[in-house]
PDB file of C-alpha atoms and ligand atoms in Angstrom:
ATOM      1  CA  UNK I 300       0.000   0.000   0.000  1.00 44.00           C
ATOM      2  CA  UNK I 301       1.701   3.450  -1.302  1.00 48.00           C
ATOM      3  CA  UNK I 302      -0.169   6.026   1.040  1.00 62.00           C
ATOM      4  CA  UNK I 303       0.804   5.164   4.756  1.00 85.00           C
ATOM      5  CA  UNK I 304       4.543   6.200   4.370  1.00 90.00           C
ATOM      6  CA  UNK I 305       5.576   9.202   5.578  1.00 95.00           C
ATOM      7  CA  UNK I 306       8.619  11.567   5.743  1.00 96.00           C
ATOM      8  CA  UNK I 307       7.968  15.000   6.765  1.00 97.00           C
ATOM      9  CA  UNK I 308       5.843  16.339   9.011  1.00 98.00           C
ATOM     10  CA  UNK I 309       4.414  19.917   9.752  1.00 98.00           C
ATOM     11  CA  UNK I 310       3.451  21.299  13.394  1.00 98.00           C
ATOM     12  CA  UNK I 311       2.968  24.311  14.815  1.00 98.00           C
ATOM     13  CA  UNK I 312       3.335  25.712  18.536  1.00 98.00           C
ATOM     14  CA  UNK I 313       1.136  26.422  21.165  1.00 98.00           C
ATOM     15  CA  UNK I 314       0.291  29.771  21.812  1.00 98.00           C
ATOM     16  CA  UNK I 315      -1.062  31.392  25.333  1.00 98.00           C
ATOM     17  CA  UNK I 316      -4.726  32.026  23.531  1.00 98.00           C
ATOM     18  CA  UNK I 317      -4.839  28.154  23.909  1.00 97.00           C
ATOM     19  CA  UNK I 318      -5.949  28.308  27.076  1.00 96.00           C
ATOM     20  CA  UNK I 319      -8.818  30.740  26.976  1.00 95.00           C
ATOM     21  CA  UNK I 320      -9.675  31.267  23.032  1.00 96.00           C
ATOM     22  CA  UNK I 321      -9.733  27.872  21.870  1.00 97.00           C
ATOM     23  CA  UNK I 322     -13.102  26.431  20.662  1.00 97.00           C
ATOM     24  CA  UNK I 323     -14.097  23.714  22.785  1.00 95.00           C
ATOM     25  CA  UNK I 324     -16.931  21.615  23.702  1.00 92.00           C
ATOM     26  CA  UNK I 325     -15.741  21.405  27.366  1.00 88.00           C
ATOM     27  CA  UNK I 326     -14.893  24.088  30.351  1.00 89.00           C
ATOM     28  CA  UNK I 327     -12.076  22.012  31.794  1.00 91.00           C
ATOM     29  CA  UNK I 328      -8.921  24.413  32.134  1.00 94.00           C
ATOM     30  CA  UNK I 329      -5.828  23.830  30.177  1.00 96.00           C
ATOM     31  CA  UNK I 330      -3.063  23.963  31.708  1.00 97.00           C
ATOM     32  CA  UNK I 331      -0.407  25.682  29.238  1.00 98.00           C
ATOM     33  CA  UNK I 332       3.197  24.422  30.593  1.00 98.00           C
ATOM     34  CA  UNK I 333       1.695  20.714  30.524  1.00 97.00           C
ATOM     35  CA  UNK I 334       0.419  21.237  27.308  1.00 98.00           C
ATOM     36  CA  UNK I 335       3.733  22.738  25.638  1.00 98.00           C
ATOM     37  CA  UNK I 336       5.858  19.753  27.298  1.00 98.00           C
ATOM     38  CA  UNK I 337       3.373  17.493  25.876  1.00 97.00           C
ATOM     39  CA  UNK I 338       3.436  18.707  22.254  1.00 98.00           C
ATOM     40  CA  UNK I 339       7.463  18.821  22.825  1.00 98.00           C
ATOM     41  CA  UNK I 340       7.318  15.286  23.237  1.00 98.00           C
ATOM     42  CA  UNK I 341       5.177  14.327  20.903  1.00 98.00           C
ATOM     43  CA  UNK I 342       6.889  16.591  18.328  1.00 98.00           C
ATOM     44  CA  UNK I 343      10.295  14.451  19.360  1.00 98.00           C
ATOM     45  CA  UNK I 344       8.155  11.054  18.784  1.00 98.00           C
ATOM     46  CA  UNK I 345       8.058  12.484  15.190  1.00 98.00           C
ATOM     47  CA  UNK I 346      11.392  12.908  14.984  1.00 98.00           C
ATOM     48  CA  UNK I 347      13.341  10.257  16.907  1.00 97.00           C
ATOM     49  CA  UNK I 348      10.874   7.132  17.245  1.00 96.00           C
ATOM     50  CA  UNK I 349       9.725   8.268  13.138  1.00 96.00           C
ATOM     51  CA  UNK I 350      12.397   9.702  11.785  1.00 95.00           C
ATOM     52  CA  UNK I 351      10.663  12.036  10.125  1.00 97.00           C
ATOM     53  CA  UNK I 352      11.991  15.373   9.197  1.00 97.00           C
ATOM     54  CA  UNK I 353       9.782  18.170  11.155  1.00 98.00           C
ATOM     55  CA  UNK I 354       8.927  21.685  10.167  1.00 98.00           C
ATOM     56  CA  UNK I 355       7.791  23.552  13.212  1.00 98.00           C
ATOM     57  CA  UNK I 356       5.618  26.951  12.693  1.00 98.00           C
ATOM     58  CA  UNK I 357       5.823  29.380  15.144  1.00 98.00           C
ATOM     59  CA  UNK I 358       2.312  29.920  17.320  1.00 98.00           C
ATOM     60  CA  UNK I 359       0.223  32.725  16.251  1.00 98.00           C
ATOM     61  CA  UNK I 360      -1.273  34.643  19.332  1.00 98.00           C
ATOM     62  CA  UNK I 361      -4.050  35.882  17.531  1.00 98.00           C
ATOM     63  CA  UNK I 362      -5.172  32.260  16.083  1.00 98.00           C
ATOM     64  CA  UNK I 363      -5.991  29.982  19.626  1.00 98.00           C
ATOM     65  CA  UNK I 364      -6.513  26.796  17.599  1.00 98.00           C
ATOM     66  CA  UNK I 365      -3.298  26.930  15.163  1.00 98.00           C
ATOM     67  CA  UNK I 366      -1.595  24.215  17.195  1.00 98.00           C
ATOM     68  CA  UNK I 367      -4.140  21.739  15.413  1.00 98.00           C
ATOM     69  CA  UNK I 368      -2.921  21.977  11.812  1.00 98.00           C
ATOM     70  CA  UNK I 369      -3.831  19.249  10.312  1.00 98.00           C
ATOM     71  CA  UNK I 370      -7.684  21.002   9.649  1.00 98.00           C
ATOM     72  CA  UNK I 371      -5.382  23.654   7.799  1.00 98.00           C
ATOM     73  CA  UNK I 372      -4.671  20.995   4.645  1.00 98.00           C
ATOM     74  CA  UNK I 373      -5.327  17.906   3.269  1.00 98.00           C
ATOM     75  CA  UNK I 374      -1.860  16.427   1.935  1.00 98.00           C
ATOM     76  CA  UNK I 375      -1.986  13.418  -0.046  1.00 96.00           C
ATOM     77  CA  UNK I 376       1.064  12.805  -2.461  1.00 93.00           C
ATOM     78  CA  UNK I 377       1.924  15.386  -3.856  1.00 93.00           C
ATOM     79  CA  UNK I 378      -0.795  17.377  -3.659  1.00 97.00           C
ATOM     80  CA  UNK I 379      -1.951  19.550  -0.951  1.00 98.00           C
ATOM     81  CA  UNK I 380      -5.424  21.546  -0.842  1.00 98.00           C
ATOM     82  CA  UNK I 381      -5.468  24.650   1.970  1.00 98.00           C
ATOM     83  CA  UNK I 382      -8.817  24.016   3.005  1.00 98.00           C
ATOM     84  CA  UNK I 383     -11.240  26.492   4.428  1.00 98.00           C
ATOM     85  CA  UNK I 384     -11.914  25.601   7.550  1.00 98.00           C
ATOM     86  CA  UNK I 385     -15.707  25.508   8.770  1.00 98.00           C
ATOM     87  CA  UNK I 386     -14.741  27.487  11.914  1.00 98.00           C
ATOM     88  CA  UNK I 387     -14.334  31.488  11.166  1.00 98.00           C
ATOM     89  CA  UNK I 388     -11.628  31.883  13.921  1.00 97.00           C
ATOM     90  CA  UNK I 389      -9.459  29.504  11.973  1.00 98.00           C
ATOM     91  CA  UNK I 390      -9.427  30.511   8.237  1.00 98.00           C
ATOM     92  CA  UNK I 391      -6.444  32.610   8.905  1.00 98.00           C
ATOM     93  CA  UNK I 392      -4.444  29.341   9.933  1.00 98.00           C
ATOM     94  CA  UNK I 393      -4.174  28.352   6.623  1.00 98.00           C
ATOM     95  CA  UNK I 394      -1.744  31.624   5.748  1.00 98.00           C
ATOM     96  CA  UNK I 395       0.920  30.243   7.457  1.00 98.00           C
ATOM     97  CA  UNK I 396       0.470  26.615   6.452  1.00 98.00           C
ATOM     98  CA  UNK I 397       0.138  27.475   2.423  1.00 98.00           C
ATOM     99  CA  UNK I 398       3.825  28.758   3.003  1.00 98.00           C
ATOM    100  CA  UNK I 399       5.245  26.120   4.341  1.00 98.00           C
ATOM    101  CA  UNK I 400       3.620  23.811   2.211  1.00 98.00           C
ATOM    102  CA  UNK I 401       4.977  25.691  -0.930  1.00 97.00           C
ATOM    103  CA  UNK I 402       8.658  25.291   0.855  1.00 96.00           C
ATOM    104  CA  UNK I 403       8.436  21.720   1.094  1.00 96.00           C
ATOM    105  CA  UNK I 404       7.499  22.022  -3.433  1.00 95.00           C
ATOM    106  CA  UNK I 405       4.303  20.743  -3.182  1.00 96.00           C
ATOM    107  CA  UNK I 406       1.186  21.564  -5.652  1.00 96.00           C
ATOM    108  CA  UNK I 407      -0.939  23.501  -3.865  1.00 98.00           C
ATOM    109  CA  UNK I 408      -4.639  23.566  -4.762  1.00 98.00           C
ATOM    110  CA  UNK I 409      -6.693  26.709  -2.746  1.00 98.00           C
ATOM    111  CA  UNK I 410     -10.064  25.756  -1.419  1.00 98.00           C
ATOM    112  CA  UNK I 411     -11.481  29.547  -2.328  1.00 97.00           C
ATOM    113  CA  UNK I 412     -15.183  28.213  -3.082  1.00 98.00           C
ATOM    114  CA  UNK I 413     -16.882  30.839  -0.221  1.00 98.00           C
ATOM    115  CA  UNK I 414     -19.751  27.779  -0.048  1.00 98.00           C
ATOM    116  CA  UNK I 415     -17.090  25.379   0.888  1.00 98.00           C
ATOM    117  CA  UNK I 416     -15.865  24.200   4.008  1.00 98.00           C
ATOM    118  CA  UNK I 417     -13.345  21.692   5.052  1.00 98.00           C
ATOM    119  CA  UNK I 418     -11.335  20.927   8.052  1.00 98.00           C
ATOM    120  CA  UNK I 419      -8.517  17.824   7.986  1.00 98.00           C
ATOM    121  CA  UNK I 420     -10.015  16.353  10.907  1.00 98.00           C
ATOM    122  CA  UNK I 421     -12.409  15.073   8.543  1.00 98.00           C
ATOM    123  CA  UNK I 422     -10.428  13.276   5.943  1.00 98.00           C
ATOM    124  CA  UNK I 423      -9.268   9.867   6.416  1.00 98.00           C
ATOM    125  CA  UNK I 424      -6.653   8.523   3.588  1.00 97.00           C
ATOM    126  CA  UNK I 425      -7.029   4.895   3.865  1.00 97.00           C
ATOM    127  CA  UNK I 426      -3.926   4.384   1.126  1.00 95.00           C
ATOM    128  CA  UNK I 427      -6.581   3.358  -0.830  1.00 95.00           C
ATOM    129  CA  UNK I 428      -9.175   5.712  -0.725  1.00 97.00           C
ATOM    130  CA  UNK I 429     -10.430   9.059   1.058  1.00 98.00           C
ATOM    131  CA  UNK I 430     -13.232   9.431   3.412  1.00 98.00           C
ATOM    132  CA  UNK I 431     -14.748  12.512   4.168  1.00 98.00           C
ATOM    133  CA  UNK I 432     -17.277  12.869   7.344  1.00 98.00           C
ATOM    134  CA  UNK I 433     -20.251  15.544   6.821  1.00 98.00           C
ATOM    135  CA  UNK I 434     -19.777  17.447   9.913  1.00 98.00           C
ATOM    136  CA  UNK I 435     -20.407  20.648  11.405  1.00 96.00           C
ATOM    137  CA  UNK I 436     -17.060  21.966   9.837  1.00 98.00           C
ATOM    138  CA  UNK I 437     -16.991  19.774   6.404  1.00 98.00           C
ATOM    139  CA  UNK I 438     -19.694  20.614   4.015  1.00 98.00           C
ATOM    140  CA  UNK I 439     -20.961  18.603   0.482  1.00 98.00           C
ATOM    141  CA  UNK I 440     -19.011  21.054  -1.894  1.00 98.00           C
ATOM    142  CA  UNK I 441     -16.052  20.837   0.176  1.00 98.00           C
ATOM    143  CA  UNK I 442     -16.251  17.330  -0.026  1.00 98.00           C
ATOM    144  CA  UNK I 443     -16.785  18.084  -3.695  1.00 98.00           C
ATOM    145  CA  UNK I 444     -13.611  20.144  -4.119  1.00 98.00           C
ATOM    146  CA  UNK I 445     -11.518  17.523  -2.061  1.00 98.00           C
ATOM    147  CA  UNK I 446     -12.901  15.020  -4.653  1.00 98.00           C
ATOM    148  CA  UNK I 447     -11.509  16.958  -7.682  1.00 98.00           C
ATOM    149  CA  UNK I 448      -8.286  17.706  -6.212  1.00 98.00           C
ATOM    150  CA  UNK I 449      -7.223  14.456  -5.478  1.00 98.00           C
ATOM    151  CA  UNK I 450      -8.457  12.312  -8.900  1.00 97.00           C
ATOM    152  CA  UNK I 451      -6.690   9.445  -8.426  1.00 95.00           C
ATOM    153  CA  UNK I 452      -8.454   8.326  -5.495  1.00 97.00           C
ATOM    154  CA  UNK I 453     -12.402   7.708  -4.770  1.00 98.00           C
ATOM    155  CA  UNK I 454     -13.488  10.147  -2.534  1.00 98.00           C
ATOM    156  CA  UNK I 455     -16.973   9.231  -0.162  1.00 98.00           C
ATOM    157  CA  UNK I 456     -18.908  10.946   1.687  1.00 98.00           C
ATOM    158  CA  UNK I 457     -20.004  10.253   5.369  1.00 98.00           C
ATOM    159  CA  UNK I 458     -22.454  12.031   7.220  1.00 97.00           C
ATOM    160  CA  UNK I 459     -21.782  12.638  10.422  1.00 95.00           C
ATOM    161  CA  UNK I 460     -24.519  12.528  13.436  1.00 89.00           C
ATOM    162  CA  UNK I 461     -22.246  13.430  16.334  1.00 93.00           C
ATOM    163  CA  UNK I 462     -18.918  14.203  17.602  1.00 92.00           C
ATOM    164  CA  UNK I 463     -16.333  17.192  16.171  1.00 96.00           C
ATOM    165  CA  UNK I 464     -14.558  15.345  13.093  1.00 98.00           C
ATOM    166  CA  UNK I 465     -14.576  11.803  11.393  1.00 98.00           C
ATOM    167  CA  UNK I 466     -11.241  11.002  12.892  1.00 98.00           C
ATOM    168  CA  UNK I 467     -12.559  12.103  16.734  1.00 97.00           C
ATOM    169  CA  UNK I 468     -13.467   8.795  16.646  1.00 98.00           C
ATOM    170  CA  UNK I 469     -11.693   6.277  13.697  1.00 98.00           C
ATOM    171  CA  UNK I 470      -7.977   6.591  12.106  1.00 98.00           C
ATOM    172  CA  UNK I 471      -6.002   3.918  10.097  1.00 98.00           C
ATOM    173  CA  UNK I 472      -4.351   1.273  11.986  1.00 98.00           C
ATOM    174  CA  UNK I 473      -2.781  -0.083   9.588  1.00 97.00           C
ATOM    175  CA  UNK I 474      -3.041  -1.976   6.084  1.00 95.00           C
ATOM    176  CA  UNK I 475      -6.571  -2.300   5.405  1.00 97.00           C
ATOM    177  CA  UNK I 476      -7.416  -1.652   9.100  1.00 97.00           C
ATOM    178  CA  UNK I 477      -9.632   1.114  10.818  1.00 98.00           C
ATOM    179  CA  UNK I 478      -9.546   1.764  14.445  1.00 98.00           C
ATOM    180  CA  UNK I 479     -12.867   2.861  16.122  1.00 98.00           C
ATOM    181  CA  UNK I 480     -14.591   4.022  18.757  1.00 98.00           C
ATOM    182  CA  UNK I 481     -17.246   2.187  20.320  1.00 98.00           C
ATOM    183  CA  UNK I 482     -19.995   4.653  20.555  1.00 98.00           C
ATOM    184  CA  UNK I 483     -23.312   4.175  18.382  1.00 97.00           C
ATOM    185  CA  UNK I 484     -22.281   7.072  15.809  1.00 97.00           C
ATOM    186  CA  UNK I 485     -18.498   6.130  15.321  1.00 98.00           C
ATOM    187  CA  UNK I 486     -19.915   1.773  14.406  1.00 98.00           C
ATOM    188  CA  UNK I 487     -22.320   3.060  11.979  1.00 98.00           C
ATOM    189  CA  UNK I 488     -19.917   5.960   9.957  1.00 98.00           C
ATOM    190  CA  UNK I 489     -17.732   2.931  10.203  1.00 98.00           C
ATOM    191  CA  UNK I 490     -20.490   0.826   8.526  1.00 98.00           C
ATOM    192  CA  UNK I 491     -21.052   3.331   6.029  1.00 98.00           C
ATOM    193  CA  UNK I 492     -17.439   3.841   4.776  1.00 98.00           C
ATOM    194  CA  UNK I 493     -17.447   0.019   4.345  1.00 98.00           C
ATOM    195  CA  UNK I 494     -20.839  -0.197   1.956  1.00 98.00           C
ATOM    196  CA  UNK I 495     -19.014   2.231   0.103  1.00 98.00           C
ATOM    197  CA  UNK I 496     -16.286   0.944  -0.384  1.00 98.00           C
ATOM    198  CA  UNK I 497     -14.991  -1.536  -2.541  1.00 96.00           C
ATOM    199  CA  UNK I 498     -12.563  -2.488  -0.475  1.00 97.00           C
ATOM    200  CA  UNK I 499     -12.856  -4.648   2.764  1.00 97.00           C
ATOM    201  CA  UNK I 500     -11.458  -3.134   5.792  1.00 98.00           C
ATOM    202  CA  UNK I 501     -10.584  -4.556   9.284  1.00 98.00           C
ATOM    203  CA  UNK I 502     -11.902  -2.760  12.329  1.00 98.00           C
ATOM    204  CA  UNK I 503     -10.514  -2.585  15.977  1.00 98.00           C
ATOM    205  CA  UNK I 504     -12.785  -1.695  18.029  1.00 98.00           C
ATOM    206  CA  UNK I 505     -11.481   0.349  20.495  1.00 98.00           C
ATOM    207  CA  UNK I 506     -14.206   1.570  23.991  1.00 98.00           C
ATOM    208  CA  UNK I 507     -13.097   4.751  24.157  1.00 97.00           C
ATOM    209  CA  UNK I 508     -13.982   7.613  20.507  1.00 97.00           C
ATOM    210  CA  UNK I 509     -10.617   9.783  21.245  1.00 95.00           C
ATOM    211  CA  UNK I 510      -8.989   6.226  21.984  1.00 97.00           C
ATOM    212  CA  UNK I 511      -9.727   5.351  18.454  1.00 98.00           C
ATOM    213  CA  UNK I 512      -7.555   8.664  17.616  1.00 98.00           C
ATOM    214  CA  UNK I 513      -3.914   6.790  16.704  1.00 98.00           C
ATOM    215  CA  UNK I 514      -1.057   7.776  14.380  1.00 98.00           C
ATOM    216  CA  UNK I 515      -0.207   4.396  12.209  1.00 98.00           C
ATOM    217  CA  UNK I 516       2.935   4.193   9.678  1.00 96.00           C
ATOM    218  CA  UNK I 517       5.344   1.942   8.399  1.00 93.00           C
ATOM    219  CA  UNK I 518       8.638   2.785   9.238  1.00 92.00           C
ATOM    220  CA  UNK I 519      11.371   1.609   7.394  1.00 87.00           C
ATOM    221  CA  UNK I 520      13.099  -1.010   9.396  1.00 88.00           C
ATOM    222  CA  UNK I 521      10.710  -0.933  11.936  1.00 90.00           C
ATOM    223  CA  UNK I 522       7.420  -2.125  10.229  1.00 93.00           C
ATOM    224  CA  UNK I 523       3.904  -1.168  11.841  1.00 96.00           C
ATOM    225  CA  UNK I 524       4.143   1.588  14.328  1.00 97.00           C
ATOM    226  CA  UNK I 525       1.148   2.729  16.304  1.00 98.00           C
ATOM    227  CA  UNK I 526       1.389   6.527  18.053  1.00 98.00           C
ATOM    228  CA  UNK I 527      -1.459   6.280  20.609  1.00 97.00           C
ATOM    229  CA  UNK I 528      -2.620   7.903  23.685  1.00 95.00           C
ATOM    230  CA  UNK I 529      -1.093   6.326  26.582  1.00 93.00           C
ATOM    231  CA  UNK I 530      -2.618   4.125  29.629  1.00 89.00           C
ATOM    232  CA  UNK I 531      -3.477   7.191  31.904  1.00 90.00           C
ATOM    233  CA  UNK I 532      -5.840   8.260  29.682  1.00 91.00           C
ATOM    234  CA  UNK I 533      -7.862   5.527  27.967  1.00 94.00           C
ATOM    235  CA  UNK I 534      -6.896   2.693  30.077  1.00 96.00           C
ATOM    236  CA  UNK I 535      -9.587   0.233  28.456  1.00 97.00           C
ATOM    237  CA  UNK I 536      -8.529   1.627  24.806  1.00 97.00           C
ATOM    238  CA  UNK I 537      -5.065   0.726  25.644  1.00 96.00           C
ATOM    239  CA  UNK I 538      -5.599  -2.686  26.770  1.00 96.00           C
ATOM    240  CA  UNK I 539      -7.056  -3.822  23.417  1.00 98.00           C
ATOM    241  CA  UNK I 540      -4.125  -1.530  21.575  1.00 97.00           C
ATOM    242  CA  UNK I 541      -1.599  -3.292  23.072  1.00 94.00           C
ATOM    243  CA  UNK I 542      -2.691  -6.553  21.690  1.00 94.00           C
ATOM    244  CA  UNK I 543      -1.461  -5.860  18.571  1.00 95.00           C
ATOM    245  CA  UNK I 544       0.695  -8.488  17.013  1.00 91.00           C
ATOM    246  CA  UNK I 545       4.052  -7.269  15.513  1.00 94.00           C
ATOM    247  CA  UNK I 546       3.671  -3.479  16.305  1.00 97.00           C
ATOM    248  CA  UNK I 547       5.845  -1.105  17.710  1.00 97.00           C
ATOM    249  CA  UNK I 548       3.339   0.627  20.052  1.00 97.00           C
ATOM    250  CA  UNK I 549       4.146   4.316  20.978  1.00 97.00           C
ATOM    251  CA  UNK I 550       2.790   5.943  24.322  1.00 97.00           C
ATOM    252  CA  UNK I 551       2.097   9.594  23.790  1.00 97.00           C
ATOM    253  CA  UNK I 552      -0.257  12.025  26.616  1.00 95.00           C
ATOM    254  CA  UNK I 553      -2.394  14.103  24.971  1.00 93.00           C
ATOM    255  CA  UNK I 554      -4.374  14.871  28.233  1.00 94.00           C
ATOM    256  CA  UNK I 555      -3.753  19.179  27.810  1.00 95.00           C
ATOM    257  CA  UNK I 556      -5.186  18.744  23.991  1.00 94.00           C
ATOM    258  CA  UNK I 557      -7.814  16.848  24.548  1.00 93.00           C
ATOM    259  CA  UNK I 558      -9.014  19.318  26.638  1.00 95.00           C
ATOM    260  CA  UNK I 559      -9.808  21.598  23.693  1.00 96.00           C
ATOM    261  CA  UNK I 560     -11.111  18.368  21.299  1.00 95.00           C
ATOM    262  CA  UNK I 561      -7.740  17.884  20.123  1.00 95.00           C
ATOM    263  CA  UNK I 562      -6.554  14.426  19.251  1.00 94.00           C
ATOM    264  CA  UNK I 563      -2.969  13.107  17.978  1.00 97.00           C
ATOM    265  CA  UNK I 564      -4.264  12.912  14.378  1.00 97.00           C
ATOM    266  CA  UNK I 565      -5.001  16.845  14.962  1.00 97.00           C
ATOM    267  CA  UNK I 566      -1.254  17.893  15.910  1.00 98.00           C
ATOM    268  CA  UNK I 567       1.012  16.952  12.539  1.00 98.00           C
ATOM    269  CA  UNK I 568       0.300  17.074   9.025  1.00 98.00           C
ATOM    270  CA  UNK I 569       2.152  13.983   7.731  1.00 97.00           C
ATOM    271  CA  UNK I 570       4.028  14.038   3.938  1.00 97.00           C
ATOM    272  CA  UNK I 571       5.270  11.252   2.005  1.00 94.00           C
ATOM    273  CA  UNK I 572       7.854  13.427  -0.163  1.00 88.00           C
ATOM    274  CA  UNK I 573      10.396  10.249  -0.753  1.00 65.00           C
ATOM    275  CA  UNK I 574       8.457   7.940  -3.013  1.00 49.00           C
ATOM    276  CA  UNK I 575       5.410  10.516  -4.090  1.00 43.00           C
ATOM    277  CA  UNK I 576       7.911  13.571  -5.417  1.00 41.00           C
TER     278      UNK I 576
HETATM  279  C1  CIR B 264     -11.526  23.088  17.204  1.00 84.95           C
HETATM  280  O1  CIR B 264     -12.597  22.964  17.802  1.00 84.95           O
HETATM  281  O2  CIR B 264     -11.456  23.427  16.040  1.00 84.95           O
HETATM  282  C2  CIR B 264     -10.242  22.832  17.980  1.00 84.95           C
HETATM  283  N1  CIR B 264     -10.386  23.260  19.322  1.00 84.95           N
HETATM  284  C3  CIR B 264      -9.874  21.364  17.939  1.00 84.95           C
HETATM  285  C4  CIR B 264      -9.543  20.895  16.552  1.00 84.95           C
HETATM  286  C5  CIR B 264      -9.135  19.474  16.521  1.00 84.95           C
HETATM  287  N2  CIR B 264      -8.733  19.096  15.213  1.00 84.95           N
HETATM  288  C6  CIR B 264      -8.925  17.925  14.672  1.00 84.95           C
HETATM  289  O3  CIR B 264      -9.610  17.092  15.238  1.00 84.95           O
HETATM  290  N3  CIR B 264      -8.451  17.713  13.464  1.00 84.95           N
END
């Protein structure tokens, strides 16, 4: 499977508006030095455990949400679309990422449509395929405009009932294999990515949505390598993680994030410049 390599990644810091500007669905506080050393160490996870080559952007004070750039662009080859994201406090997010984007030669592709909306979150590349979850933030002619971009792959739709983005509750596991959340919502957009598909896809079934939130690659030498959140957080979700056969499992805390519905899928925009450029 050609899509779930990776070489680069892009990130972006965590500025003080975090704490108090961030959209959010819940009032629990962040706390700002926790958050920082846990972005630090995932950011390092990138690089060392990875080896991926990492551009970090600087925060923005007057953008609270920046940190979570993947809803900034959809990378897939090489190909990237800026999206517009459905959130108005966030379009200006994409400034910085359409720069660094261009520095790393990519063909950029502007979502400019002013009917269209799109955030990352929403887009899972399965290596085979794209899904795209209807959401409050991902509308049809965004959808539409993701499907045009990138040709070579079917693009399909799935409406969304609940929770913030398609990947706040699935994200590849692998090869052919989908991790999701247990909820009601999460089994049946899973169910509806597999009618249409052609494809046949695995699922792990993980209890906890966010738990379902994992970064999977294959790393040269190293084979299938799982990013999750760690123990302390979804102890259940962990326990069926860790059963997976021939994996190098990664432990990351995403506790400060999470706070502000941001998941490890959220934090990195992954590129594959090696064998797609
Ligand atoms: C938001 O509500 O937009 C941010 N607080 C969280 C975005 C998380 N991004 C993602 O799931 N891709």
């Amino acid at each position: 499977m050609a899509g779930l390599h990776y070489t680069h990644a892009v990130v972006r810091g965590i500025p003080t508006s975090l704490a108090t500007g961030a959209l959010r669905s819940s009032e629990a506080e962040v706390d700002l030095t926790k958050a920082r050393q846990e972005h630090a160490d995932y950011v390092e996870v990138l690089r060392t455990r990875l080896g991926l080559e990492v551009v970090e952007l600087p925060a923005d004070e007057a953008l609270p949400d920046c940190v979570f750039v993947e809803d900034a662009a959809v990378v897939c080859g090489d190909t990237a679309l800026i999206t517009r994201p459905g959130a108005v406090s966030r379009r200006g997010e994409t400034k910085a990422m359409k720069e660094a984007l261009k520095k790393l030669d990519l063909n950029l592709v502007e979502m400019t449509d002013e009917n269209a909306t799109l955030d990352g979150g929403d887009v899972l590349f399965t290596g085979q395929e794209i899904f795209v979850g209807l959401s409050k933030r991902t509308n049809q002619r965004g959808a539409e405009i993701l499907a045009e971009v990138f040709k070579d792959y079917t693009v399909s739709t799935v409406p969304m009932t609940k929770g913030l983005h398609l990947k706040s509750f699935c994200s590849m596991g692998g090869p052919g294999l989908i991790i999701v959340g247990a909820s009601e919502h999460a089994q049946k957009a899973f169910s509806t990515m597999q009618q249409k598909s052609k494809y046949r896809y695995d699922k792990l079934t993980v209890p906890d949505d966010f738990g379902a939130n994992c970064i999977y690659m294959n790393v040269p030498g190293k084979g299938h390598v799982l990013v999750h959140m760690n123990g302390d957080q979804f102890p259940e979700s962990f326990k069926v993680l860790e059963k997976l056969k021939d994996y190098t499992l990664i432990a990351v805390s995403d506790l400060e994030k999470i706070k502000v519905d941001g998941a490890l899928t959220c934090i990195s925009i992954l590129i594959n410049k090696k064998t797609n450029i």
